[in-house]
Amino acid sequence: MIDPLQRWSEYGEKPDFAGLLTYGGQPYTEDPAELAGADVAIVGAPTDDLVSDRPGTRYGPRAIRAASCPPGPHLETGVDALGALRVVDFGDAPIIPADAARSHEAIEATVAQVVEVGVLPVVLGGDHSISEPDVKACATRGPVGLIHFDTHTDTGTEVFGVEFSHGTPMFKLVEAGVVDPERYVQIGLRGYWPGREEFDWQRERGITSFFMHDVRDRGIKAVVADTLAAVGAGRVFVTVDIDVLDPAYAPGTGTPEPGGMTTGELLWACREVTSKVELVGADVVEVIPTAVGSADITALAADRVVRELLTGLALARRKESSARS
């Protein structure tokens, strides 16, 4: 019988709705020294000062944490990512509301703290502009490859005449030499933006784009196989804009576009790519919660994206361990 004063940590189970709100109920710290020995650190980036449409993604990190499920085995792979990996919630970057530049500095510095101690960061956004500081902090050994799930390319030189926007981070990362454009793949593009200028710029640099008609006509497995071939060997960052999903599966986002991926397609793709690449970091962005916990289907989808990214990483680590033994 459980002693009524026995802490949850002493018997290994805690209901989702109780206790400190951390990702998957994992340990919490804001001290980089306490990350030693961890495999993954969850970092929140609660800012949406650079959106061009609906705001609200500043509440995304909290909503994803609230929707996260406790540890348990993945019924398809048999792997419990939160058991196989040591995951720590590193809290939120100390963003400054209404000061996007300083917020980005805070995000990059916080992610860099994780990277510096040899831990892999998974960042919860926030709008997609946060990918710029996220990827910069992870590209410590030169340009990285990028796998980018999104409705939009986010390679504009400007949006509404503004260069600092959630529609421009990938342009800036490529131009700064942080992302190798020949190892950069976009998946799920559709809708009415961007235009010819942006796609001409992408083609000139060798960026690979897979549209929703590619996913629909060829299937997600073929698209992911081609993605892995394009990024090849070397370090890779994975970024997931939740609006890559059809709004039927993720209505809570700033720029929804009908005709997108199903949740099942995205979850499988996330697990597959992280099980096959040399992952340096990941982020999940553009979640606007409308409810609490697992009642919010967009936050729930985002949590499962994170969990599949972790499951893929756990599978990769298990394969590496088997190869060494």
Tab-separated table of C-alpha atoms in Angstrom:
chain	number	residue	atom	x	y	z
A	1	MET	CA	0.000	0.000	0.000
A	2	ILE	CA	1.240	3.498	-0.825
A	3	ASP	CA	1.879	5.764	2.136
A	4	PRO	CA	-0.322	8.871	1.638
A	5	LEU	CA	2.716	11.060	2.371
A	6	GLN	CA	5.024	9.187	0.002
A	7	ARG	CA	6.211	11.430	-2.833
A	8	TRP	CA	5.442	10.474	-6.438
A	9	SER	CA	9.144	10.225	-7.186
A	10	GLU	CA	9.456	7.462	-4.601
A	11	TYR	CA	7.087	5.092	-6.353
A	12	GLY	CA	7.590	6.202	-9.930
A	13	GLU	CA	4.132	7.338	-10.987
A	14	LYS	CA	2.437	10.734	-11.093
A	15	PRO	CA	-0.858	11.788	-12.666
A	16	ASP	CA	-0.507	14.222	-15.593
A	17	PHE	CA	-2.500	16.957	-13.871
A	18	ALA	CA	-0.515	17.074	-10.625
A	19	GLY	CA	2.878	18.348	-9.537
A	20	LEU	CA	5.259	20.793	-11.201
A	21	LEU	CA	4.505	21.287	-14.897
A	22	THR	CA	7.484	19.808	-16.733
A	23	TYR	CA	7.753	17.969	-20.016
A	24	GLY	CA	6.572	14.387	-19.443
A	25	GLY	CA	6.945	14.878	-15.690
A	26	GLN	CA	10.728	14.851	-16.092
A	27	PRO	CA	13.121	16.476	-13.584
A	28	TYR	CA	13.402	20.268	-13.718
A	29	THR	CA	16.457	22.456	-13.365
A	30	GLU	CA	17.696	25.878	-14.432
A	31	ASP	CA	21.287	25.059	-13.453
A	32	PRO	CA	23.489	23.979	-16.392
A	33	ALA	CA	25.685	22.016	-13.974
A	34	GLU	CA	22.718	19.762	-13.223
A	35	LEU	CA	22.445	18.801	-16.894
A	36	ALA	CA	25.571	16.662	-16.584
A	37	GLY	CA	24.774	13.117	-17.613
A	38	ALA	CA	21.540	14.059	-19.390
A	39	ASP	CA	20.879	13.093	-22.989
A	40	VAL	CA	18.231	15.695	-23.838
A	41	ALA	CA	17.163	19.042	-22.386
A	42	ILE	CA	13.734	20.494	-23.101
A	43	VAL	CA	13.891	24.295	-23.480
A	44	GLY	CA	10.917	26.636	-23.799
A	45	ALA	CA	11.034	29.695	-26.055
A	46	PRO	CA	7.752	31.470	-25.227
A	47	THR	CA	7.785	34.369	-27.661
A	48	ASP	CA	5.550	35.431	-30.556
A	49	ASP	CA	6.554	39.041	-31.129
A	50	LEU	CA	7.474	38.330	-34.759
A	51	VAL	CA	4.306	36.724	-36.080
A	52	SER	CA	2.587	38.178	-39.138
A	53	ASP	CA	-0.858	36.734	-38.439
A	54	ARG	CA	-2.494	35.350	-35.290
A	55	PRO	CA	-0.468	35.675	-32.059
A	56	GLY	CA	-0.565	33.283	-29.122
A	57	THR	CA	2.385	30.950	-29.633
A	58	ARG	CA	4.011	32.442	-26.537
A	59	TYR	CA	1.730	30.038	-24.678
A	60	GLY	CA	2.926	27.078	-26.752
A	61	PRO	CA	5.696	25.748	-24.459
A	62	ARG	CA	3.395	25.637	-21.443
A	63	ALA	CA	0.617	23.990	-23.468
A	64	ILE	CA	2.937	21.324	-24.904
A	65	ARG	CA	4.206	20.511	-21.429
A	66	ALA	CA	0.632	20.293	-20.143
A	67	ALA	CA	-0.326	17.949	-22.988
A	68	SER	CA	2.729	15.723	-22.563
A	69	CYS	CA	2.103	12.167	-21.463
A	70	PRO	CA	4.090	10.318	-18.778
A	71	PRO	CA	6.754	7.709	-19.594
A	72	GLY	CA	5.676	4.500	-21.231
A	73	PRO	CA	6.602	2.146	-24.073
A	74	HIS	CA	5.872	3.182	-27.638
A	75	LEU	CA	3.423	0.556	-28.837
A	76	GLU	CA	4.911	0.368	-32.335
A	77	THR	CA	8.628	0.313	-31.499
A	78	GLY	CA	8.520	-1.011	-27.939
A	79	VAL	CA	10.847	1.801	-26.848
A	80	ASP	CA	10.132	4.067	-23.882
A	81	ALA	CA	12.038	7.201	-24.905
A	82	LEU	CA	11.801	8.740	-21.445
A	83	GLY	CA	13.180	5.537	-19.971
A	84	ALA	CA	15.895	4.982	-22.562
A	85	LEU	CA	17.070	8.610	-22.493
A	86	ARG	CA	17.720	10.861	-19.539
A	87	VAL	CA	15.532	13.885	-20.296
A	88	VAL	CA	15.612	17.058	-18.203
A	89	ASP	CA	13.312	20.070	-18.451
A	90	PHE	CA	15.598	23.113	-18.534
A	91	GLY	CA	12.756	25.608	-18.215
A	92	ASP	CA	12.201	28.607	-20.447
A	93	ALA	CA	14.684	31.019	-21.959
A	94	PRO	CA	14.411	34.395	-20.155
A	95	ILE	CA	12.712	36.197	-23.023
A	96	ILE	CA	11.860	39.915	-22.867
A	97	PRO	CA	8.311	40.687	-24.046
A	98	ALA	CA	8.187	43.252	-26.868
A	99	ASP	CA	11.968	43.041	-27.407
A	100	ALA	CA	12.447	40.350	-30.024
A	101	ALA	CA	16.176	40.953	-30.467
A	102	ARG	CA	16.939	40.472	-26.769
A	103	SER	CA	14.585	37.477	-26.637
A	104	HIS	CA	16.507	35.834	-29.465
A	105	GLU	CA	19.765	36.508	-27.636
A	106	ALA	CA	18.301	34.852	-24.533
A	107	ILE	CA	17.105	31.838	-26.525
A	108	GLU	CA	20.458	31.358	-28.235
A	109	ALA	CA	22.333	31.706	-24.928
A	110	THR	CA	20.029	29.223	-23.175
A	111	VAL	CA	20.285	26.635	-25.949
A	112	ALA	CA	24.061	27.189	-26.017
A	113	GLN	CA	24.232	26.293	-22.307
A	114	VAL	CA	22.691	22.946	-23.177
A	115	VAL	CA	24.979	22.329	-26.144
A	116	GLU	CA	28.111	23.299	-24.213
A	117	VAL	CA	27.624	20.459	-21.718
A	118	GLY	CA	27.103	17.912	-24.480
A	119	VAL	CA	23.327	17.609	-24.174
A	120	LEU	CA	20.908	17.673	-27.107
A	121	PRO	CA	18.356	20.527	-26.982
A	122	VAL	CA	14.702	20.157	-27.987
A	123	VAL	CA	13.103	23.598	-28.042
A	124	LEU	CA	9.381	24.287	-27.642
A	125	GLY	CA	8.177	27.437	-29.396
A	126	GLY	CA	7.139	30.105	-29.791
A	127	ASP	CA	6.918	31.361	-33.350
A	128	HIS	CA	9.203	30.027	-36.069
A	129	SER	CA	11.632	32.915	-35.775
A	130	ILE	CA	13.123	31.055	-32.776
A	131	SER	CA	14.728	28.568	-35.157
A	132	GLU	CA	17.362	31.162	-36.010
A	133	PRO	CA	18.849	31.289	-32.474
A	134	ASP	CA	18.153	27.568	-31.956
A	135	VAL	CA	20.128	26.459	-35.007
A	136	LYS	CA	22.907	28.994	-34.426
A	137	ALA	CA	23.487	27.616	-30.941
A	138	CYS	CA	23.671	24.061	-32.313
A	139	ALA	CA	25.992	24.820	-35.245
A	140	THR	CA	29.123	24.904	-33.121
A	141	ARG	CA	31.207	22.851	-35.544
A	142	GLY	CA	30.259	24.465	-38.830
A	143	PRO	CA	27.183	24.459	-41.073
A	144	VAL	CA	24.497	21.881	-40.345
A	145	GLY	CA	21.895	20.137	-42.450
A	146	LEU	CA	18.262	21.056	-41.882
A	147	ILE	CA	15.061	18.992	-42.159
A	148	HIS	CA	12.143	21.413	-42.124
A	149	PHE	CA	8.486	20.359	-41.862
A	150	ASP	CA	6.255	23.313	-42.729
A	151	THR	CA	3.477	24.728	-44.877
A	152	HIS	CA	5.767	27.659	-45.712
A	153	THR	CA	9.448	27.902	-46.622
A	154	ASP	CA	10.211	30.793	-44.226
A	155	THR	CA	12.883	31.885	-46.691
A	156	GLY	CA	11.553	35.368	-47.345
A	157	THR	CA	13.955	38.281	-47.320
A	158	GLU	CA	11.146	40.165	-45.590
A	159	VAL	CA	7.474	39.843	-44.627
A	160	PHE	CA	5.313	42.975	-44.828
A	161	GLY	CA	8.530	44.906	-45.379
A	162	VAL	CA	10.115	43.567	-42.169
A	163	GLU	CA	13.325	41.506	-42.279
A	164	PHE	CA	13.083	40.192	-38.691
A	165	SER	CA	10.062	37.886	-38.878
A	166	HIS	CA	8.865	34.322	-38.461
A	167	GLY	CA	8.828	34.165	-42.261
A	168	THR	CA	12.554	34.902	-42.707
A	169	PRO	CA	14.668	32.706	-40.355
A	170	MET	CA	15.691	30.095	-42.917
A	171	PHE	CA	16.821	32.750	-45.400
A	172	LYS	CA	18.974	34.306	-42.697
A	173	LEU	CA	20.434	30.967	-41.562
A	174	VAL	CA	21.451	30.021	-45.099
A	175	GLU	CA	22.850	33.463	-45.921
A	176	ALA	CA	24.857	33.455	-42.679
A	177	GLY	CA	26.413	30.090	-43.555
A	178	VAL	CA	24.847	28.375	-40.523
A	179	VAL	CA	22.770	25.964	-42.648
A	180	ASP	CA	24.271	24.165	-45.646
A	181	PRO	CA	21.651	24.775	-48.357
A	182	GLU	CA	22.602	21.596	-50.245
A	183	ARG	CA	21.707	19.628	-47.090
A	184	TYR	CA	18.480	21.537	-46.425
A	185	VAL	CA	15.146	19.824	-47.147
A	186	GLN	CA	11.617	21.243	-46.780
A	187	ILE	CA	8.601	18.918	-46.461
A	188	GLY	CA	4.881	19.701	-46.688
A	189	LEU	CA	4.840	22.975	-48.633
A	190	ARG	CA	1.506	24.180	-49.981
A	191	GLY	CA	-0.779	27.198	-50.268
A	192	TYR	CA	-0.004	30.629	-51.715
A	193	TRP	CA	3.284	31.836	-50.199
A	194	PRO	CA	6.116	32.268	-50.966
A	195	GLY	CA	6.436	33.208	-54.606
A	196	ARG	CA	8.784	32.925	-57.524
A	197	GLU	CA	11.530	35.109	-56.054
A	198	GLU	CA	11.949	32.923	-52.971
A	199	PHE	CA	11.874	29.657	-54.937
A	200	ASP	CA	14.387	31.016	-57.470
A	201	TRP	CA	16.701	31.876	-54.566
A	202	GLN	CA	16.256	28.359	-53.159
A	203	ARG	CA	16.974	26.624	-56.463
A	204	GLU	CA	20.138	28.666	-56.953
A	205	ARG	CA	21.421	27.387	-53.615
A	206	GLY	CA	20.408	23.759	-54.021
A	207	ILE	CA	17.648	23.615	-51.384
A	208	THR	CA	15.322	20.609	-51.787
A	209	SER	CA	11.565	21.204	-51.547
A	210	PHE	CA	8.871	18.549	-51.202
A	211	PHE	CA	5.332	19.835	-51.608
A	212	MET	CA	2.151	18.308	-50.274
A	213	HIS	CA	1.411	16.942	-53.721
A	214	ASP	CA	4.684	15.002	-53.432
A	215	VAL	CA	3.569	13.558	-50.097
A	216	ARG	CA	0.101	12.819	-51.478
A	217	ASP	CA	1.220	11.302	-54.790
A	218	ARG	CA	4.401	9.489	-53.739
A	219	GLY	CA	3.709	8.783	-50.063
A	220	ILE	CA	5.505	9.993	-46.941
A	221	LYS	CA	7.909	7.024	-46.893
A	222	ALA	CA	9.307	7.840	-50.335
A	223	VAL	CA	9.613	11.547	-49.459
A	224	VAL	CA	11.452	10.797	-46.225
A	225	ALA	CA	13.786	8.362	-47.998
A	226	ASP	CA	14.694	11.089	-50.484
A	227	THR	CA	15.086	13.568	-47.620
A	228	LEU	CA	17.585	11.336	-45.847
A	229	ALA	CA	19.521	10.882	-49.085
A	230	ALA	CA	19.629	14.655	-49.598
A	231	VAL	CA	20.887	15.540	-46.108
A	232	GLY	CA	23.375	12.658	-46.196
A	233	ALA	CA	25.985	12.152	-43.513
A	234	GLY	CA	26.732	14.886	-41.016
A	235	ARG	CA	25.029	16.905	-38.336
A	236	VAL	CA	21.351	17.759	-38.807
A	237	PHE	CA	18.806	19.989	-37.057
A	238	VAL	CA	15.086	19.142	-37.331
A	239	THR	CA	12.455	21.876	-37.172
A	240	VAL	CA	8.704	21.210	-37.139
A	241	ASP	CA	6.158	23.962	-37.702
A	242	ILE	CA	2.880	22.482	-36.502
A	243	ASP	CA	1.070	24.127	-39.414
A	244	VAL	CA	2.544	21.420	-41.658
A	245	LEU	CA	-0.464	19.471	-40.390
A	246	ASP	CA	-3.851	19.964	-41.971
A	247	PRO	CA	-5.926	22.340	-39.792
A	248	ALA	CA	-8.268	19.414	-39.099
A	249	TYR	CA	-5.431	17.967	-36.984
A	250	ALA	CA	-3.875	21.230	-35.723
A	251	PRO	CA	-6.319	24.155	-35.760
A	252	GLY	CA	-4.384	26.096	-33.134
A	253	THR	CA	-1.736	27.815	-35.211
A	254	GLY	CA	-1.165	31.275	-36.636
A	255	THR	CA	-1.226	30.635	-40.390
A	256	PRO	CA	-3.265	27.464	-41.007
A	257	GLU	CA	-3.424	26.119	-44.545
A	258	PRO	CA	-5.861	23.368	-45.612
A	259	GLY	CA	-4.559	20.305	-47.425
A	260	GLY	CA	-1.736	19.376	-45.088
A	261	MET	CA	-0.219	16.255	-43.601
A	262	THR	CA	-2.053	13.922	-41.269
A	263	THR	CA	-0.804	13.543	-37.719
A	264	GLY	CA	0.109	9.929	-38.412
A	265	GLU	CA	2.272	10.900	-41.388
A	266	LEU	CA	4.116	13.556	-39.426
A	267	LEU	CA	4.709	11.403	-36.348
A	268	TRP	CA	6.150	8.557	-38.404
A	269	ALA	CA	8.340	10.948	-40.397
A	270	CYS	CA	9.737	12.604	-37.262
A	271	ARG	CA	10.646	9.259	-35.714
A	272	GLU	CA	12.157	7.994	-38.945
A	273	VAL	CA	14.430	10.972	-39.567
A	274	THR	CA	15.739	11.206	-35.995
A	275	SER	CA	16.480	7.481	-35.999
A	276	LYS	CA	18.647	7.877	-39.112
A	277	VAL	CA	20.502	11.226	-38.854
A	278	GLU	CA	23.204	12.664	-36.633
A	279	LEU	CA	20.834	14.894	-34.694
A	280	VAL	CA	22.196	18.078	-33.092
A	281	GLY	CA	18.911	19.615	-31.977
A	282	ALA	CA	15.244	20.094	-32.792
A	283	ASP	CA	12.375	22.482	-32.260
A	284	VAL	CA	8.589	22.370	-32.510
A	285	VAL	CA	6.921	25.718	-33.140
A	286	GLU	CA	3.787	27.742	-33.918
A	287	VAL	CA	1.394	26.102	-31.424
A	288	ILE	CA	-1.426	28.392	-30.291
A	289	PRO	CA	-3.292	26.589	-27.482
A	290	THR	CA	-7.021	27.009	-27.115
A	291	ALA	CA	-7.633	24.597	-24.236
A	292	VAL	CA	-5.797	22.990	-21.319
A	293	GLY	CA	-3.702	19.829	-21.432
A	294	SER	CA	-4.693	16.986	-23.747
A	295	ALA	CA	-7.984	18.758	-24.550
A	296	ASP	CA	-5.955	20.956	-26.897
A	297	ILE	CA	-5.457	18.826	-29.993
A	298	THR	CA	-2.744	21.055	-31.461
A	299	ALA	CA	-0.641	20.957	-28.294
A	300	LEU	CA	-1.318	17.226	-28.055
A	301	ALA	CA	-0.034	16.737	-31.613
A	302	ALA	CA	3.033	18.857	-30.808
A	303	ASP	CA	3.771	16.792	-27.710
A	304	ARG	CA	3.584	13.606	-29.716
A	305	VAL	CA	5.918	15.134	-32.302
A	306	VAL	CA	8.432	15.730	-29.515
A	307	ARG	CA	7.931	12.208	-28.198
A	308	GLU	CA	8.490	10.715	-31.676
A	309	LEU	CA	11.643	12.799	-32.116
A	310	LEU	CA	12.864	11.371	-28.810
A	311	THR	CA	11.816	7.844	-29.764
A	312	GLY	CA	13.801	8.096	-32.983
A	313	LEU	CA	16.797	9.357	-31.037
A	314	ALA	CA	16.468	6.472	-28.558
A	315	LEU	CA	16.358	3.998	-31.450
A	316	ALA	CA	19.477	5.570	-32.961
A	317	ARG	CA	21.323	5.408	-29.637
A	318	ARG	CA	20.305	1.749	-29.187
A	319	LYS	CA	21.614	0.932	-32.656
A	320	GLU	CA	24.919	2.688	-31.918
A	321	SER	CA	25.247	0.787	-28.653
A	322	SER	CA	24.587	-2.554	-30.376
A	323	ALA	CA	27.147	-1.767	-33.067
A	324	ARG	CA	29.815	-1.105	-30.408
A	325	SER	CA	29.131	-4.284	-28.457
